[in-house]
C-alpha positions as a printed Julia matrix, in Angstrom:
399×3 Matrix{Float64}:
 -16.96  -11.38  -13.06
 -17.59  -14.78  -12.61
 -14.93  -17.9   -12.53
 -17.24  -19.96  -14.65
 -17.23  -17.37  -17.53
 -13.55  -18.24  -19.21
 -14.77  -21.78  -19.24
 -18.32  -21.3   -19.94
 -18.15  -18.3   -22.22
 -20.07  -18.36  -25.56
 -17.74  -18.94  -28.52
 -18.14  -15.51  -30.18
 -16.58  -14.01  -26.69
 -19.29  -12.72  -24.6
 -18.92  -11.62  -21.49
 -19.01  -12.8   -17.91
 -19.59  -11.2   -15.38
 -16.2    -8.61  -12.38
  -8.13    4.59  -12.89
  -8.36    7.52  -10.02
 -11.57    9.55  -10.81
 -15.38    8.33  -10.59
 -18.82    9.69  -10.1
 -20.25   12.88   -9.24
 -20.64   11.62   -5.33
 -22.42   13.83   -3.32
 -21.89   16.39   -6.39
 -24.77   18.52   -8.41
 -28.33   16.17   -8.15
 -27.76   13.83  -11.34
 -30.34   13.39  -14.3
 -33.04   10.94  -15.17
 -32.24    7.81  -13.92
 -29.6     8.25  -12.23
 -29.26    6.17   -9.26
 -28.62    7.8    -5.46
 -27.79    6.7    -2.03
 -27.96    8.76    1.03
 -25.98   11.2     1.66
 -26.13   12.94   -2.19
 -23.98   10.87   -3.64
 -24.64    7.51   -5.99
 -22.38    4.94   -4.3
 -20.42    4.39   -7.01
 -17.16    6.21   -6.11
 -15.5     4.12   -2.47
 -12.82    6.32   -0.64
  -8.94    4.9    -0.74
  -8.27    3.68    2.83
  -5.01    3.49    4.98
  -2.29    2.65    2.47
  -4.29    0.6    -0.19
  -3.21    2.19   -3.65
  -6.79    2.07   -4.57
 -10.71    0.91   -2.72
 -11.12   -2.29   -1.54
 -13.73   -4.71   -2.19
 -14.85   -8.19   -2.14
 -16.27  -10.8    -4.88
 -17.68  -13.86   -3.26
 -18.47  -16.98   -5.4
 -19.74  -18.4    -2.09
 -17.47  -21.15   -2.8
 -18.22  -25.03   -0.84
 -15.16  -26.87   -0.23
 -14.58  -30.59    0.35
 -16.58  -31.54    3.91
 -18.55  -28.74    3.65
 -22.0   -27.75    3.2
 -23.86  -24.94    0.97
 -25.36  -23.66    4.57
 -21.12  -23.65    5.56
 -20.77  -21.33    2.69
 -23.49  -19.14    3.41
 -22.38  -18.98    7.2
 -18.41  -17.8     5.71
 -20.07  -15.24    3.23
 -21.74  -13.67    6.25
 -18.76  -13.47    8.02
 -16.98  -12.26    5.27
 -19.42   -9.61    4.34
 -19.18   -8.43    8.55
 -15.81   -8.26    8.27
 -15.31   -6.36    5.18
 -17.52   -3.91    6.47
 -16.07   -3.63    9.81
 -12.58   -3.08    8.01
 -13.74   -0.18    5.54
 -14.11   -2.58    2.19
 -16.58   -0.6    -0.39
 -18.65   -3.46   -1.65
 -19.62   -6.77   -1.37
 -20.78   -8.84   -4.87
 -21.96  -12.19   -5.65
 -21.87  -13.93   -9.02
 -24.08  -15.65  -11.17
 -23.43  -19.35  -11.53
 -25.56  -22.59  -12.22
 -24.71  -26.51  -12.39
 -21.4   -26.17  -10.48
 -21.62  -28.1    -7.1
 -18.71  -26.05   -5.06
 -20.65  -22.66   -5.97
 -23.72  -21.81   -4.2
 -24.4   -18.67   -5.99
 -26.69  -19.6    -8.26
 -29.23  -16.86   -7.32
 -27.81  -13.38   -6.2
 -30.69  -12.13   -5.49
 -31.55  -14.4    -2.87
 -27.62  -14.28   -1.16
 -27.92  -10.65   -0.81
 -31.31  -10.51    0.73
 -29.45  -12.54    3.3
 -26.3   -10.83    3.35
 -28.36   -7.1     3.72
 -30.14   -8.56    6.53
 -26.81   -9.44    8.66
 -25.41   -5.87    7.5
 -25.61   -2.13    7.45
 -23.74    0.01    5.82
 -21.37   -2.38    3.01
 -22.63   -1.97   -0.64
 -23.8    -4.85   -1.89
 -24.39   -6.69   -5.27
 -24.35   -8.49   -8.65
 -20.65   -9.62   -9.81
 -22.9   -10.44  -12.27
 -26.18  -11.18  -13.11
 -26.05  -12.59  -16.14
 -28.71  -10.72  -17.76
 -29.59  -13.47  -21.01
 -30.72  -15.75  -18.28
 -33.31  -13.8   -17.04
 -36.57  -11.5   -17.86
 -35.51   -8.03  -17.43
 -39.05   -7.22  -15.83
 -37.87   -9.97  -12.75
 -34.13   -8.57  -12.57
 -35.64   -4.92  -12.3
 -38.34   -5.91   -9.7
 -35.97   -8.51   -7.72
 -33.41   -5.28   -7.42
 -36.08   -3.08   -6.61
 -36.75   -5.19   -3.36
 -33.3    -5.24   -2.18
 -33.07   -1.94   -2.83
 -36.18   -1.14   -0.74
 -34.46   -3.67    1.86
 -31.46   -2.02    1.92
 -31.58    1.89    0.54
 -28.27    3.48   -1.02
 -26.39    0.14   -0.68
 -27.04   -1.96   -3.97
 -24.9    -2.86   -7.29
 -26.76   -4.1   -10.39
 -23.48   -5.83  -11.82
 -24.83   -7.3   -15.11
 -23.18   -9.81  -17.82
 -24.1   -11.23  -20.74
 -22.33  -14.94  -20.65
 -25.1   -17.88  -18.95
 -22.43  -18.36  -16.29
 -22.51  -21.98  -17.08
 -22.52  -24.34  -20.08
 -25.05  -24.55  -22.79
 -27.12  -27.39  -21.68
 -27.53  -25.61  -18.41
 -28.6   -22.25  -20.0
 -31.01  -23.8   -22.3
 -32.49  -25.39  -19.05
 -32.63  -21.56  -17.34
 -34.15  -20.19  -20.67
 -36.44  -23.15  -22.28
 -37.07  -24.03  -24.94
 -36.27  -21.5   -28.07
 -34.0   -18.78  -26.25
 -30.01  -20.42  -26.07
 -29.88  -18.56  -29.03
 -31.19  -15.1   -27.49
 -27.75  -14.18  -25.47
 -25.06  -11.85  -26.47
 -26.16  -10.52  -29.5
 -29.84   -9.91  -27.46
 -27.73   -7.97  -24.52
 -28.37   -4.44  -25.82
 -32.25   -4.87  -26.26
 -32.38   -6.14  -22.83
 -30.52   -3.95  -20.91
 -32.71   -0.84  -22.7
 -36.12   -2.94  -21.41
 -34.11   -3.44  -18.21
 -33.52   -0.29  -17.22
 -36.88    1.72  -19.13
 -38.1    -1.17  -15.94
 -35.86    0.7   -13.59
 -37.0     4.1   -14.38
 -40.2     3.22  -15.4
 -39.85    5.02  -18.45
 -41.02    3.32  -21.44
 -42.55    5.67  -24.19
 -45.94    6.09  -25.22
 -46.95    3.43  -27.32
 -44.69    0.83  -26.45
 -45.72   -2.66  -25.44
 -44.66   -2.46  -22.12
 -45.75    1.69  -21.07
 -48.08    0.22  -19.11
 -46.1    -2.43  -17.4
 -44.25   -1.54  -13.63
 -41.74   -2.89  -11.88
 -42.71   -2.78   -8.26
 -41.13   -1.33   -6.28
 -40.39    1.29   -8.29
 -41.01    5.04   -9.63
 -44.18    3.99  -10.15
 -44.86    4.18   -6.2
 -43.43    7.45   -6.43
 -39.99    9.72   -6.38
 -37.08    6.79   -5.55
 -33.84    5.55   -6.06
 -32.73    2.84   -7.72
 -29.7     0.44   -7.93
 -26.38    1.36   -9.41
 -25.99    0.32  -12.54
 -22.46   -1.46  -13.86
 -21.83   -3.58  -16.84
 -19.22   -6.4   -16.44
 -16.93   -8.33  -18.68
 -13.52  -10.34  -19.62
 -13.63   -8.76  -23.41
 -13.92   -5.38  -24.86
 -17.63   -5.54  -25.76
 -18.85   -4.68  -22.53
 -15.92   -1.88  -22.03
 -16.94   -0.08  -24.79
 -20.48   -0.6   -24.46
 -20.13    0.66  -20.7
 -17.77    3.86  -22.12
 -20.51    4.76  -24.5
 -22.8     4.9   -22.03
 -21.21    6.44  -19.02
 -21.81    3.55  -16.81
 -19.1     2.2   -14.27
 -17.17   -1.19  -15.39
 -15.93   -4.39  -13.74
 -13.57   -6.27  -15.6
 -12.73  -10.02  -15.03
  -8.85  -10.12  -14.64
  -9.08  -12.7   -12.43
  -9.55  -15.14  -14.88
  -8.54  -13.06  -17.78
  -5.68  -11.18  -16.9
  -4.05  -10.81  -20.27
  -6.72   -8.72  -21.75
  -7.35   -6.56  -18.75
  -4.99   -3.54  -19.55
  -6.84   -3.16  -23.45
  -9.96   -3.55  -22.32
  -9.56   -0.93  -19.58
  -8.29    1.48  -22.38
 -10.91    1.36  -24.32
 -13.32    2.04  -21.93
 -11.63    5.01  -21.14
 -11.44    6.04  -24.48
 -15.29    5.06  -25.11
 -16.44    6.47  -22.8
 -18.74    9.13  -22.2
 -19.98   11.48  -19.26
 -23.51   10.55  -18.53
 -25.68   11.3   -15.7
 -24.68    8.58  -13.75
 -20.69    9.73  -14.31
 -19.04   12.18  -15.09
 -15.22   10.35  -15.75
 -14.56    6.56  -16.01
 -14.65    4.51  -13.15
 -13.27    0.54  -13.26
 -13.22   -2.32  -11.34
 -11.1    -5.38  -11.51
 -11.29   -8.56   -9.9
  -8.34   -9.74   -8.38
  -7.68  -13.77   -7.34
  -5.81  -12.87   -3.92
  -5.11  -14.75   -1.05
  -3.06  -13.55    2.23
  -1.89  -16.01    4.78
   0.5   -15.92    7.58
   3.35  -17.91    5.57
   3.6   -17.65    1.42
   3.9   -21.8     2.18
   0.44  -21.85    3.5
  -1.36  -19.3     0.81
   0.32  -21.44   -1.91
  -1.44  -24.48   -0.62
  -5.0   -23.14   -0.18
  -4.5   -21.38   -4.11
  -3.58  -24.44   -5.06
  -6.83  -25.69   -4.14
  -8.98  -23.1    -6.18
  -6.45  -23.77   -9.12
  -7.17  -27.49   -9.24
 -10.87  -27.12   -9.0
 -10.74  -24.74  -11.62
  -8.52  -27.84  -13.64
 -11.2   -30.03  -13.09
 -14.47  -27.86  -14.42
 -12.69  -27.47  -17.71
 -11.92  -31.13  -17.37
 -15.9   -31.5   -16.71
 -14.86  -33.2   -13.29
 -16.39  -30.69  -11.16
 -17.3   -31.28   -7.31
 -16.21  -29.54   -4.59
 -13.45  -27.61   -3.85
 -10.7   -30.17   -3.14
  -8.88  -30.14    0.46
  -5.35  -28.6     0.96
  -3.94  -32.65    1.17
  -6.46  -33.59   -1.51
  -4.64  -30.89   -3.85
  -1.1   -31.33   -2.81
  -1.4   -35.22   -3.8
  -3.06  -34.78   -7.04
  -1.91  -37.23   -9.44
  -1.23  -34.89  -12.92
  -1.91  -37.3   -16.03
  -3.64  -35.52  -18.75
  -2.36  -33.06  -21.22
  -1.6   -29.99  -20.57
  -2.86  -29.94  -16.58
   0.1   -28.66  -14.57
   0.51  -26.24  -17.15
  -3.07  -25.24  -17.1
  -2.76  -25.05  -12.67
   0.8   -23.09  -13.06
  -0.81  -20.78  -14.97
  -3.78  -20.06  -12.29
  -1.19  -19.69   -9.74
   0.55  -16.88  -11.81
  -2.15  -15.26  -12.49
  -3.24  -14.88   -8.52
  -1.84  -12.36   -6.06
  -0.8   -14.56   -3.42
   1.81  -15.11   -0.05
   2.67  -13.23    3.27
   0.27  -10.0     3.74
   3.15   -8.13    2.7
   3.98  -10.28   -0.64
   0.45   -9.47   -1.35
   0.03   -5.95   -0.82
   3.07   -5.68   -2.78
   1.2    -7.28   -5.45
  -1.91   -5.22   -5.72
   0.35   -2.34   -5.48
   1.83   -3.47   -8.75
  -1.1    -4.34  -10.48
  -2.58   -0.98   -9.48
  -0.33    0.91  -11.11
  -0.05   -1.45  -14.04
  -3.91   -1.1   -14.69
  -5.08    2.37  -13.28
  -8.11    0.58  -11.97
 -10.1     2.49   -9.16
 -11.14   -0.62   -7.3
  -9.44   -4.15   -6.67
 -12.6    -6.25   -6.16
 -10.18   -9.32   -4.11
 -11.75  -12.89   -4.63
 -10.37  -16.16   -2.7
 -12.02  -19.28   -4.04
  -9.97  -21.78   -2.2
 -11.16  -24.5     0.09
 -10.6   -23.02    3.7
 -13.67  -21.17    5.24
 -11.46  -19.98    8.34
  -8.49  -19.47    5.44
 -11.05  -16.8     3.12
 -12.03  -14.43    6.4
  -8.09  -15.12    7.23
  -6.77  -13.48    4.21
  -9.42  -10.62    3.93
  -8.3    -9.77    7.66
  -4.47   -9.87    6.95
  -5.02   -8.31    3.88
  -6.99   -4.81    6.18
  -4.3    -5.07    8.21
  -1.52   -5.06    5.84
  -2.75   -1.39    4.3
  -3.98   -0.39    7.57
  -7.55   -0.43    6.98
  -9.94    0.72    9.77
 -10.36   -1.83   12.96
 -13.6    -3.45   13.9
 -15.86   -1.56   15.79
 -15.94   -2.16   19.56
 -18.28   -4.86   20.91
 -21.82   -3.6    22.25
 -21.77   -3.36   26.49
């Protein structure tokens, strides 16, 4: 559910990566491959908390704003990912992105080794992986370690954009692969997870070939998987298969209501599910005046101006935005329509918001993403956002 796929996406529409019933939590012991957490249940399905209309959760682009560093970033996601916990939020995701300077996640793997080691009990994972980047083998076998770091707790979000621009993929892939990307997406996410399950027939190339960790070490779980998109390739393809689904609608809101339906009517009960289950990610931001959480959106807006503009730095300052001079074609226009597409204001302007878009969509999950400039202005709006729907408090200090 990345920011970079709507600019970045391949021409023929592939996909990027981020309604009330889900998985068979802590129902009958699922089939084959179907992944588990403790407690009987797969993780898929978060409870509704206080008076949010549906679970929370949190994509972080691990975003670096103007006079900040990428170890400033890292610090906020941290801080994010303690809150969100504290305060009852499901999950926690990263996304994919390369060769954008104000985005540090260019390896999830990596940011949620570090986020599972300053947490215990938040879900945490892929908004996406963008799976044409990468050997399936080293995305089963990089999950399998965080899973092994962190048991019950991780989402294999995949997507099949590069989550950046074409000269920057063909530098991830090498020479002789741009071409292998969304057409490719179904072979690879069969290898991927025959890796996962370590289940590869007889006579295949690879029946000899583990991921480790893995079943080959013996009787474990694995990571949940969930496809992602901003089209309705990956809605369908996740209805066919029974898998849960994240769409983008934070930077494709106008297709978000079709391509929910059709997973619905895709899909398919599967060992992993037996109903739909749907994500969206939602561009909010909550601050103390709708003045204030104007300015900071305006930041993310611009930025997002200037990578389609192929001006991309970091995430310009609150004064930096507000004195913008607009010149080219079509760039107020292009900001305007960021700002209207983003749930933003007072806590209660916002809550009012996902409440509408709730209903509007049927999703089961608002996945809330703020990639604006302020560090201190992100954990801000997660924590008015708790406790505007009266999410749980923080736990009491140790001693």
């Amino acid at each position: 559910m990345s920011d970079s796929g709507d600019a970045n996406r391949h021409h023929d529409g592939s996909d990027g990566g981020t309604g009330g019933t889900g998985g068979r939590d802590g129902g009958p012991a699922a089939g084959p491959g179907a992944p588990t957490s403790p407690g009987g249940g797969n993780g898929i399905r978060g409870a509704v908390l206080g008076r949010a209309p549906a679970v929370l959760s949190v994509l972080d682009l691990v975003t670096v704003g103007s006079g900040n560093t990428a170890s400033d970033a890292l610090a906020t996601s941290v801080a994010i990912a303690r809150l969100a916990e504290a305060r009852g939020f499901h999950r926690h995701w990263v996304a994919e992105h390369h060769s954008m300077p104000a985005v540090v996640s260019s390896s999830p793997a990596v940011i949620l080794a570090y986020l599972a080691a300053h947490t215990s009990r938040i879900r945490l994972g892929s908004g996406g992986v963008m799976l044409p980047n990468h050997a399936p083998l080293v995305v089963a076998e990089q999950f399998g370690i965080l899973e092994a770091a962190a048991p019950g707790r991780v989402d294999l979000g995949l997507g099949r954009a590069p989550g950046t621009d074409g000269r920057t993929a063909a530098a991830l892939r090498g020479p002789g692969r741009l071409d292998e990307g969304a057409d490719d997406f179904p072979r690879r996410l069969a290898e991927l997870t025959a890796f996962l399950d370590d289940d590869f027939p007889d006579g295949h190339p690879y029946a000899r070939v583990h991921a480790v960790p893995g079943p080959v070490q013996g009787p474990t779980a694995r990571p949940s998987l969930w496809l992602l998109g901003s089209s309705g390739y990956s809605a369908q393809m996740a209805g066919e298969l029974g898998l849960p689904f994240a769409y983008a609608h934070h930077f494709s809101a106008a297709g978000t209501v079709p391509a929910l339906d059709l997973y619905r009517r895709s899909f398919r009960p599967s060992a992993v599910l037996d109903a739909p289950y749907s994500i969206i990610g939602v561009a909010a931001v909550a601050a103390d005046t709708h003045e204030e959480a104007r300015t900071q959106v305006l930041t993310g807006a611009l930025y997002m101006m200037m990578v389609q503009t192929g001006r991309a730095g970091l995430v310009p300052t609150p004064a930096e935005a507000r004195a913008f001079p607009f010149s080219g074609p079509g760039q107020r226009e292009f900001v305007e329509s960021r700002l209207a597409d983003t749930v933003y204001g007072t806590p209660d302007e916002v809550t009012k918001g996902l409440d509408a878009l709730a209903g509007l969509t049927g999703a089961d999950e608002l996945m809330l993403t703020a990639n604006i400039h302020g560090n201190a202005a992100r954990l801000r709006s997660y924590e008015l956002v708790a406790d505007a729907y009266g999410l749980p408090g923080p736990a009491p200090a140790a001693g």
